[in-house]
PDB file of C-alpha atoms in Angstrom:
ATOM      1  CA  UNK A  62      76.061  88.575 138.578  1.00 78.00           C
ATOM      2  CA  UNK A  63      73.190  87.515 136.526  1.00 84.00           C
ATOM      3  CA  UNK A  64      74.713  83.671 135.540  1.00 85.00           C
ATOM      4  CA  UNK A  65      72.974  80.923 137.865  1.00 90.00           C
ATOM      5  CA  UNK A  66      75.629  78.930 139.936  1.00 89.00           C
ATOM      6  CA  UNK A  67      75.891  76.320 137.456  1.00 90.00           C
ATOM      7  CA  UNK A  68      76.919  78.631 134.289  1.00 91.00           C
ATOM      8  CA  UNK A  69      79.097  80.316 136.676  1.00 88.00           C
ATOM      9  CA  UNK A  70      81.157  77.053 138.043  1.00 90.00           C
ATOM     10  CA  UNK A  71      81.289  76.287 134.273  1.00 91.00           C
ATOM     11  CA  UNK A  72      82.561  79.610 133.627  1.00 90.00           C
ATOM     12  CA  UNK A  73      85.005  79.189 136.168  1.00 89.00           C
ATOM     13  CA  UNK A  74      86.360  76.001 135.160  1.00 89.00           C
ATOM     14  CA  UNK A  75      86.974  76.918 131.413  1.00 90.00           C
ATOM     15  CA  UNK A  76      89.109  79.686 132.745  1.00 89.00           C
ATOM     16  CA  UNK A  77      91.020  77.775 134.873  1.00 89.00           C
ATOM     17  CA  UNK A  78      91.294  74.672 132.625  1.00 87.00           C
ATOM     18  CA  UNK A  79      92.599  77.540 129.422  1.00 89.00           C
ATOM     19  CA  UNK A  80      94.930  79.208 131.961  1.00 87.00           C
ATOM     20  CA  UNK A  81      96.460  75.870 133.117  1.00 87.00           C
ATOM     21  CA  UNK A  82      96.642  74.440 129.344  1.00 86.00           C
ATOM     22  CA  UNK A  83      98.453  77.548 128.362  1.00 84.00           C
ATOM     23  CA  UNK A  84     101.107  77.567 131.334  1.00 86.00           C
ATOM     24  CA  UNK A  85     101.940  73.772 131.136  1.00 87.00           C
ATOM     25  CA  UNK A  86     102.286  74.747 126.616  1.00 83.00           C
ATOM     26  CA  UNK A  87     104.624  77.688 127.888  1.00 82.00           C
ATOM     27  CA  UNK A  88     106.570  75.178 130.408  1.00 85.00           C
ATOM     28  CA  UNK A  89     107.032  72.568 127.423  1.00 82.00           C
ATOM     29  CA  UNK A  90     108.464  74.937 125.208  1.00 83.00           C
ATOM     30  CA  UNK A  91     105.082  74.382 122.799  1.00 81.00           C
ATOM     31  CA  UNK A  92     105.490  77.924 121.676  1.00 80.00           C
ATOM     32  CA  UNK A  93     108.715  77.815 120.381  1.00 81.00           C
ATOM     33  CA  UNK A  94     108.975  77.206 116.408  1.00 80.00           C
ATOM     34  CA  UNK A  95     105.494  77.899 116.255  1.00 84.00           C
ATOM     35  CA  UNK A  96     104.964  80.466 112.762  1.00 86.00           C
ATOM     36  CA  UNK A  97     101.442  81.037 113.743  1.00 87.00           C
ATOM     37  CA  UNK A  98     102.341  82.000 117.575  1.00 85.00           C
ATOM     38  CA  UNK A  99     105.136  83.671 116.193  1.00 85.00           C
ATOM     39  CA  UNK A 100     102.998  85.974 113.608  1.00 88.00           C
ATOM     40  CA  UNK A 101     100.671  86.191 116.325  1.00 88.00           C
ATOM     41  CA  UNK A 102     103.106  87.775 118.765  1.00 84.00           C
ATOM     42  CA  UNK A 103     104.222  89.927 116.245  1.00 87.00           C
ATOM     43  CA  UNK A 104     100.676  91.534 115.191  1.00 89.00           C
ATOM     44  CA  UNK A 105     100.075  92.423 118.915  1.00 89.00           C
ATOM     45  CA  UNK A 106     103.560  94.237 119.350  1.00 87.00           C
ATOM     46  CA  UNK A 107     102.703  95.891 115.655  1.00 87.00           C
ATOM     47  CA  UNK A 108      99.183  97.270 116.988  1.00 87.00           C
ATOM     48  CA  UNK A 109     101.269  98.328 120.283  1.00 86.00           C
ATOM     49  CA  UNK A 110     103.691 100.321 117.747  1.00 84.00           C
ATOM     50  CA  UNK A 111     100.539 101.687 116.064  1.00 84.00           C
ATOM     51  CA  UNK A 112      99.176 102.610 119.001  1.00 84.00           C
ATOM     52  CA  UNK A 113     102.214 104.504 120.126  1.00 80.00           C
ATOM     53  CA  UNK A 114     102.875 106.278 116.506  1.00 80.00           C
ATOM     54  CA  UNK A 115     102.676 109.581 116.578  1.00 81.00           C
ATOM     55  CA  UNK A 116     102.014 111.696 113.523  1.00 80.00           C
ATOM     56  CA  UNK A 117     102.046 115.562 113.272  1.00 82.00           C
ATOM     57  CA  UNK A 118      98.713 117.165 111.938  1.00 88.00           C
ATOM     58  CA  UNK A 119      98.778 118.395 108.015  1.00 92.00           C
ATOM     59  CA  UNK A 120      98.944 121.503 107.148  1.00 93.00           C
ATOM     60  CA  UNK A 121      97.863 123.234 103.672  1.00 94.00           C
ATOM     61  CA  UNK A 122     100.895 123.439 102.645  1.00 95.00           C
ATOM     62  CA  UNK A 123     102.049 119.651 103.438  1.00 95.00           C
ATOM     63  CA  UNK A 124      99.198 118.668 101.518  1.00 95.00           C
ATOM     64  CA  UNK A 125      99.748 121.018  98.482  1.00 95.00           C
ATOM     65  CA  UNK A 126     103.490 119.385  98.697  1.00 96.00           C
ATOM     66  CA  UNK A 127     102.424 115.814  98.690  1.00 95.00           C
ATOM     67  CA  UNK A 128      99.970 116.537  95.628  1.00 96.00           C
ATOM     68  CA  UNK A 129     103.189 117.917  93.717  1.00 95.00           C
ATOM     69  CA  UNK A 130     105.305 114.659  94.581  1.00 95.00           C
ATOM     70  CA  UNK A 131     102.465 112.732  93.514  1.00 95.00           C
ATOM     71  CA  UNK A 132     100.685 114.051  90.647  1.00 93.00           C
ATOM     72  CA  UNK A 133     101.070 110.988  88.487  1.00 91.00           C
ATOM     73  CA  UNK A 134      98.657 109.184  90.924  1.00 92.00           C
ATOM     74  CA  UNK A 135      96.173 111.644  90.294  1.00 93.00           C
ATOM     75  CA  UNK A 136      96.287 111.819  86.581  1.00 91.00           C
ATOM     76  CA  UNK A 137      93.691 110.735  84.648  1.00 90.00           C
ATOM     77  CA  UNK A 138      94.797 108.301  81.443  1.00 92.00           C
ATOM     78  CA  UNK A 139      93.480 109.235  77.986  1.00 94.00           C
ATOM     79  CA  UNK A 140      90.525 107.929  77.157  1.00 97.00           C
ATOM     80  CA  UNK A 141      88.221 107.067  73.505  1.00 97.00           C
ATOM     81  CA  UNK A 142      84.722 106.009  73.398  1.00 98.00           C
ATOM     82  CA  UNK A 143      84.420 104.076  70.039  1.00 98.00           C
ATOM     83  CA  UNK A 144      83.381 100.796  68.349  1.00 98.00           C
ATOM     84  CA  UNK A 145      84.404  98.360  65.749  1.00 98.00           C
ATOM     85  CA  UNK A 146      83.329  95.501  63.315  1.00 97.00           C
ATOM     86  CA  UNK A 147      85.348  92.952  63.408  1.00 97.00           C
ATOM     87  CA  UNK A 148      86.024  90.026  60.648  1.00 97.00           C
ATOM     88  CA  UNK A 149      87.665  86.914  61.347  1.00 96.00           C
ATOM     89  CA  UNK A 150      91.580  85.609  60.064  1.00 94.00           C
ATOM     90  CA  UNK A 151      90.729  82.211  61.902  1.00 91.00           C
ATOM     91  CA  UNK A 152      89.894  80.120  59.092  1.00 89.00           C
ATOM     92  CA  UNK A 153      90.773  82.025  56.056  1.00 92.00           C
ATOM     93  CA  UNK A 154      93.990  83.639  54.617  1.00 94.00           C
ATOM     94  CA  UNK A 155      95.078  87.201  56.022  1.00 94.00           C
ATOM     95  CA  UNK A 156      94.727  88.922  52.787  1.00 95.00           C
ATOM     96  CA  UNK A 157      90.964  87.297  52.217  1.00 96.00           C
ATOM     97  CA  UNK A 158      90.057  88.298  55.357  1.00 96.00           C
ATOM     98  CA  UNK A 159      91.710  92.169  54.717  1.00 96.00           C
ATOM     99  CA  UNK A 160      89.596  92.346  51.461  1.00 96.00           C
ATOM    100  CA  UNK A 161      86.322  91.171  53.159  1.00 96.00           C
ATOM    101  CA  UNK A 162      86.878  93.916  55.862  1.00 97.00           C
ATOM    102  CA  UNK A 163      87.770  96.608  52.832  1.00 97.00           C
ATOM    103  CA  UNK A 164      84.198  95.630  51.266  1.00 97.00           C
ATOM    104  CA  UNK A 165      82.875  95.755  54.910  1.00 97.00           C
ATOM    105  CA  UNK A 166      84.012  99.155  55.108  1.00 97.00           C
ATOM    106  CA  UNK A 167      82.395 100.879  51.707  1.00 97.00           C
ATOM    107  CA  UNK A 168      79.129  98.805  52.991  1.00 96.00           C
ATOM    108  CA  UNK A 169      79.270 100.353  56.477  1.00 97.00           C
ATOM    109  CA  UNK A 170      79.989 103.649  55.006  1.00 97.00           C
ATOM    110  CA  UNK A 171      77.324 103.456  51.883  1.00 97.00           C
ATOM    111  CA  UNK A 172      74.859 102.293  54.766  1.00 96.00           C
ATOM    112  CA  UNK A 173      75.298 105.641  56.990  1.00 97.00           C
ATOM    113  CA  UNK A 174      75.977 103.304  59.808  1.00 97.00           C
ATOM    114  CA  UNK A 175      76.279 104.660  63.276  1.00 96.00           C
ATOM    115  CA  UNK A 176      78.170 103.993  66.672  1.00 97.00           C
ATOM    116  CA  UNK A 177      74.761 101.607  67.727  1.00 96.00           C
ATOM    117  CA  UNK A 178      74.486  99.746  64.657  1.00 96.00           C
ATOM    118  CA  UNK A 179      78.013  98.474  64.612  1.00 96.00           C
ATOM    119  CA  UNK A 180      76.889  94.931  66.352  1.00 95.00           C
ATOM    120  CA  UNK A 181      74.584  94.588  62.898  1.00 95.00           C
ATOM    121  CA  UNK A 182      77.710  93.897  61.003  1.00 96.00           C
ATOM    122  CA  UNK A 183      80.823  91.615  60.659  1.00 95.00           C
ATOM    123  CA  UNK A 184      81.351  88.271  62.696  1.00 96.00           C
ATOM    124  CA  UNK A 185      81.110  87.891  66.439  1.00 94.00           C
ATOM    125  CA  UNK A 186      84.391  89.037  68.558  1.00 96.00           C
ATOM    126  CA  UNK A 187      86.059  87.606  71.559  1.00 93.00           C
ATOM    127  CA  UNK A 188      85.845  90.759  73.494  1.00 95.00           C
ATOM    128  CA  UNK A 189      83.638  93.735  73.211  1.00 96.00           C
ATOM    129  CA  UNK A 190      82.016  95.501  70.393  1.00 96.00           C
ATOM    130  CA  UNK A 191      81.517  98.822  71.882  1.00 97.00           C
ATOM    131  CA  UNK A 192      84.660 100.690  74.003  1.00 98.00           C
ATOM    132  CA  UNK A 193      82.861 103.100  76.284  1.00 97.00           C
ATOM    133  CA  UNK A 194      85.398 106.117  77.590  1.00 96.00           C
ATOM    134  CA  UNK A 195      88.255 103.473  77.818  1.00 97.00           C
ATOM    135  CA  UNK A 196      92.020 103.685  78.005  1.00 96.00           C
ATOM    136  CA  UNK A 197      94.790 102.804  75.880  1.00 95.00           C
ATOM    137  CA  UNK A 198      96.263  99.914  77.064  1.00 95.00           C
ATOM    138  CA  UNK A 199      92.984  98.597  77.672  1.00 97.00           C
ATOM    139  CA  UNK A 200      91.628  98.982  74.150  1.00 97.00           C
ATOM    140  CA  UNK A 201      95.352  97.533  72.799  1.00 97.00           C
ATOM    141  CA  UNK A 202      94.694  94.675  74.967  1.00 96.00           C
ATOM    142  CA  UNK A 203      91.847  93.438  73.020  1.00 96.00           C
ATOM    143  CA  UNK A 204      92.083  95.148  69.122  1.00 97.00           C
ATOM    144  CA  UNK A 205      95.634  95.409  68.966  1.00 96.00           C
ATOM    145  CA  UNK A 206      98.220  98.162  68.580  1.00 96.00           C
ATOM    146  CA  UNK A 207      96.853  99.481  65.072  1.00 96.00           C
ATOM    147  CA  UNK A 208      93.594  99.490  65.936  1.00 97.00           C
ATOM    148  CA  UNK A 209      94.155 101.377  69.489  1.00 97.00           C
ATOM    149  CA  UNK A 210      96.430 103.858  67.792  1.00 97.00           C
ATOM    150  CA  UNK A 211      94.260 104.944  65.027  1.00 97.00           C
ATOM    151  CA  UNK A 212      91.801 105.391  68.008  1.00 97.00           C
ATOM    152  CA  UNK A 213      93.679 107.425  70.099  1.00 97.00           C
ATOM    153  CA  UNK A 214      95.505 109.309  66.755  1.00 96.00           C
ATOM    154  CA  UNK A 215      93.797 113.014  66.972  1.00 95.00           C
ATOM    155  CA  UNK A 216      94.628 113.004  63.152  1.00 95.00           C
ATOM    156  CA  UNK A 217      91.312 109.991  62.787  1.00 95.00           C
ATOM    157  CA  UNK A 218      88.554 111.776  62.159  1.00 95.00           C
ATOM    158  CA  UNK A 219      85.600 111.548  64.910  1.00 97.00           C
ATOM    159  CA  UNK A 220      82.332 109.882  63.735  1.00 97.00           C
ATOM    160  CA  UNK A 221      83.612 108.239  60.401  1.00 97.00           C
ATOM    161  CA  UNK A 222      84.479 104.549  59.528  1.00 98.00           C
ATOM    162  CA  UNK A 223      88.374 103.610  59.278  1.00 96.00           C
ATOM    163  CA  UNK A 224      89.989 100.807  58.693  1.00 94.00           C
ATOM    164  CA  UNK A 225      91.288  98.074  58.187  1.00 97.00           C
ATOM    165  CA  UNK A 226      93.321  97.699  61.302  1.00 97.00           C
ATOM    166  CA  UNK A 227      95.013  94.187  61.605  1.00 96.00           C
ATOM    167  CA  UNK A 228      95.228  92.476  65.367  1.00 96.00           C
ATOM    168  CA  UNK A 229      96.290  88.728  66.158  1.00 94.00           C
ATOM    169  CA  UNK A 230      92.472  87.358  65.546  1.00 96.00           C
ATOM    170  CA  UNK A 231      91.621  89.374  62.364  1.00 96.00           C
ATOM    171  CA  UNK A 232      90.613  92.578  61.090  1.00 97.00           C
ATOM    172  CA  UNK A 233      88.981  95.496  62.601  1.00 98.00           C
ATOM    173  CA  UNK A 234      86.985  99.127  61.010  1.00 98.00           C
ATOM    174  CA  UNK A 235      86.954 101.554  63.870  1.00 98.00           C
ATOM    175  CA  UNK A 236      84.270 104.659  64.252  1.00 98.00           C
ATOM    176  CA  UNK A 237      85.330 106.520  67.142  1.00 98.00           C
ATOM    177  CA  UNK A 238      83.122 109.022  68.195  1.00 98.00           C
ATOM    178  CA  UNK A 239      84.943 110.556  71.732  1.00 97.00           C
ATOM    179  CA  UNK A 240      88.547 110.990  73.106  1.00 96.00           C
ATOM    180  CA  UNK A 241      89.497 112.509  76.389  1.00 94.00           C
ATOM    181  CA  UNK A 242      92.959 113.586  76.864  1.00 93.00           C
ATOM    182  CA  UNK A 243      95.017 112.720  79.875  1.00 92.00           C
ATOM    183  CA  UNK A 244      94.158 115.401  82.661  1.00 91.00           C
ATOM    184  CA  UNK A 245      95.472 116.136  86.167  1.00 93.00           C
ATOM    185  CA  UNK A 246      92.588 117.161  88.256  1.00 90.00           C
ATOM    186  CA  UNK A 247      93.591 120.670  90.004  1.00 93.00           C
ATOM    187  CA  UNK A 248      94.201 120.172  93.495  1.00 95.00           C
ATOM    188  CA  UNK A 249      90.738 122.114  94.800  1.00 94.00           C
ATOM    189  CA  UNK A 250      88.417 119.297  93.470  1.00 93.00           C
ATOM    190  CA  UNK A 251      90.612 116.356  94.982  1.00 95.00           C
ATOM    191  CA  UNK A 252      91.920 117.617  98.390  1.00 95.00           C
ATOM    192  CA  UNK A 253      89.969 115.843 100.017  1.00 95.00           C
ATOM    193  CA  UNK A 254      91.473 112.477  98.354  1.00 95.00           C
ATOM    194  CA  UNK A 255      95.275 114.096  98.706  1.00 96.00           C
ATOM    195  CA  UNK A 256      94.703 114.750 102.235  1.00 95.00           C
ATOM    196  CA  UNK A 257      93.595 111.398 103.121  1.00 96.00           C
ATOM    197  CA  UNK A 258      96.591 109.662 101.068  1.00 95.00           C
ATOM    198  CA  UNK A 259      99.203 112.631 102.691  1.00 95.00           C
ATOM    199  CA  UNK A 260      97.753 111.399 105.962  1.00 94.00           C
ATOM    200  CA  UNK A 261      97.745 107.323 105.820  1.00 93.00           C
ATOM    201  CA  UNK A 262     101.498 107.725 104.312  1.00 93.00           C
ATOM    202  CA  UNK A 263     102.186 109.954 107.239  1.00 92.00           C
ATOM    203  CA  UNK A 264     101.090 107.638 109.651  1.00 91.00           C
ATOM    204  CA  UNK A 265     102.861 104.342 107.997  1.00 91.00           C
ATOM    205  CA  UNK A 266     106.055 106.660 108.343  1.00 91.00           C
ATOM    206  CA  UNK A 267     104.995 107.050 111.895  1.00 90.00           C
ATOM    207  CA  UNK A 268     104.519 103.757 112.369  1.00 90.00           C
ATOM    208  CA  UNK A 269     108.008 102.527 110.620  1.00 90.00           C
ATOM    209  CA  UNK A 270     109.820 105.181 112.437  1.00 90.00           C
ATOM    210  CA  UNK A 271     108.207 103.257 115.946  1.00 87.00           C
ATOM    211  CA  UNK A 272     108.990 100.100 115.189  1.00 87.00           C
ATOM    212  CA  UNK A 273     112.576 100.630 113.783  1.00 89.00           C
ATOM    213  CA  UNK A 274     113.278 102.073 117.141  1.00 86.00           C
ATOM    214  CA  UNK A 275     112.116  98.574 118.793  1.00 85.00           C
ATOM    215  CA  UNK A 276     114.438  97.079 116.285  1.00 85.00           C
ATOM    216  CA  UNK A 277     117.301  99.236 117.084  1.00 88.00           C
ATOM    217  CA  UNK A 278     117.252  98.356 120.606  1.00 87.00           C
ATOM    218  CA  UNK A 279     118.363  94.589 120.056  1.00 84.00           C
ATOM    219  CA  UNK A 280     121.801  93.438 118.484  1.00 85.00           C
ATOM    220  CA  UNK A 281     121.596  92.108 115.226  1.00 77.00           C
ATOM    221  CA  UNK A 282     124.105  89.057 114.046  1.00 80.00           C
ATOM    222  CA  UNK A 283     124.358  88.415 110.747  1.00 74.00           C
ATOM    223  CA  UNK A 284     125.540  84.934 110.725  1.00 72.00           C
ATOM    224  CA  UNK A 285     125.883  84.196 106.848  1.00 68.00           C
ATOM    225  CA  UNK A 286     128.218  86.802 106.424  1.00 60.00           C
ATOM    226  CA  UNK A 287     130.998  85.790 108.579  1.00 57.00           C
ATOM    227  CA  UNK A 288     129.726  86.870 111.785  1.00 53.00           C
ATOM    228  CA  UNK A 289     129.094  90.639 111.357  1.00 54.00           C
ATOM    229  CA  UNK A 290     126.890  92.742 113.420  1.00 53.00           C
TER     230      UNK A 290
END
C-alpha cells in the first residue's frame, strides 16, 4: 500500500513478465534434462519430507543406550606433551648423523637442559619442536614411528633425555615430560553432547524412513539387469 503507482506497475509487470517466462519454459519442455532444476526439485520435496518426519522424544534410557553403541566416538586418544632436538641425515651419512645426535645427547644431558630450552639445540626441523598434549598418530606423522613410540612407551622415563630415535629426515632425542592415557568420559559430564548426537541420528532416521515411503510408492525398473522390477 505504501509503493507510489509507478513502483507498483513495475512491480506488477515483473510478476507477470516471471510468471509468463516460466509457463512458456514449462510449455517448451526447458525443464526437462535440467540437473540444476532437477536438484532443485528434489531439495524442496526433501525439506517437505523433513518437515513431515516425525521423531519420538528421548528418553534417559535411549540416551544411556546410544552412549553404549557409541562409546568409541566419545573416547579420548592418548596423548604426550614432549619435545625433541632434532639433527639432520640430509646431507651427511646415517651413521654420522646417529653419532652427532649421541654427542648431542650427553651435551643436552651434561647441560641440565629442560623441556623450554630444547629449541637452543640441534638443527632446525620441518615440523614442530615442541608436541603440546598431542596424539599418536599425530606425533608419528612428523618424528616417525621410533620416536612416537618411545614417547608414548610408559617404560621412558618422564623428564629425561632419550634417544636417538631415527625418522625419514634424521635423528631425534626426545624429553617427554606428560602422557595422558586414552579415557572415555563417563556419561554425566557429556550428556548433553550424547543427547544432541542420539537426537540428530534420530531425526535423519526419521527423515529416511519419510522419504523411503515416497520412494516406495513408485515402480522401480531396473533396466540394466534384464528388465527386473
Amino acid at each position: 500500500d505504501g509503493l507510489s503507482a509507478d513502483a507498483r506497475t513495475k512491480l506488477i509487470r515483473d510478476f507477470v513478465r516471471e510468471e509468463a517466462l516460466d509457463r512458456e519454459a514449462i510449455a517448451l519442455g526447458l525443464d526437462a534434462g535440467d540437473y540444476v532444476i532437477r536438484q532443485r526439485r528434489v531439495q524442496k520435496a526433501e525439506f517437505l519430507a523433513e518437515a513431515a518426519a516425525t521423531a519420538p522424544e528421548l528418553t534417559a534410557e535411549d540416551v544411556a543406550a546410544y552412549f553404549a553403541a557409541h562409546e568409541d566416538r566419545y573416547r579420548s586418544p592418548a596423548a604426550a606433551t614432549a619435545t625433541h632436538v632434532f639433527v639432520s641425515a640430509r646431507d651427511r651419512p646415517r651413521t654420522a648423523a646417529k653419532a652427532a645426535a649421541a654427542a648431542l645427547l650427553e651435551r643436552l644431558r651434561a647441560d641440565k637442559a629442560r623441556f623450554e630450552d630444547a629449541p637452543r639445540y640441534g638443527e632446525r626441523f620441518l615440523f614442530h619442536t615442541n608436541y603440546v598434549d598431542r596424539t599418536d598418530d599425530y606425533i608419528r606423522s612428523q618424528l616417525g614411528d621410533e620416536a612416537a613410540a618411545a614417547i608414548f612407551d610408559p617404560a621412558t622415563a618422564l623428564d629425561e633425555w632419550r634417544g636417538p630415535y631415527s625418522s625419514d629426515y634424521g635423528e631425534h632425542l626426545i624429553f617427554v615430560t606428560a602422557r595422558t592415557p586414552a579415557r572415555l568420559a563417563p556419561l554425566a559430564e557429556i550428556e548433553d553432547a550424547v543427547r544432541a548426537d542420539a537426537a540428530e541420528d534420530r531425526r535423519q532416521a526419521a527423515v529416511d524412513d519419510a522419504i523411503d515411503r515416497i520412494v516406495a510408492r513408485y515402480r522401480v525398473i531396473d533396466r540394466l539387469e534384464g528388465g527386473g522390477e
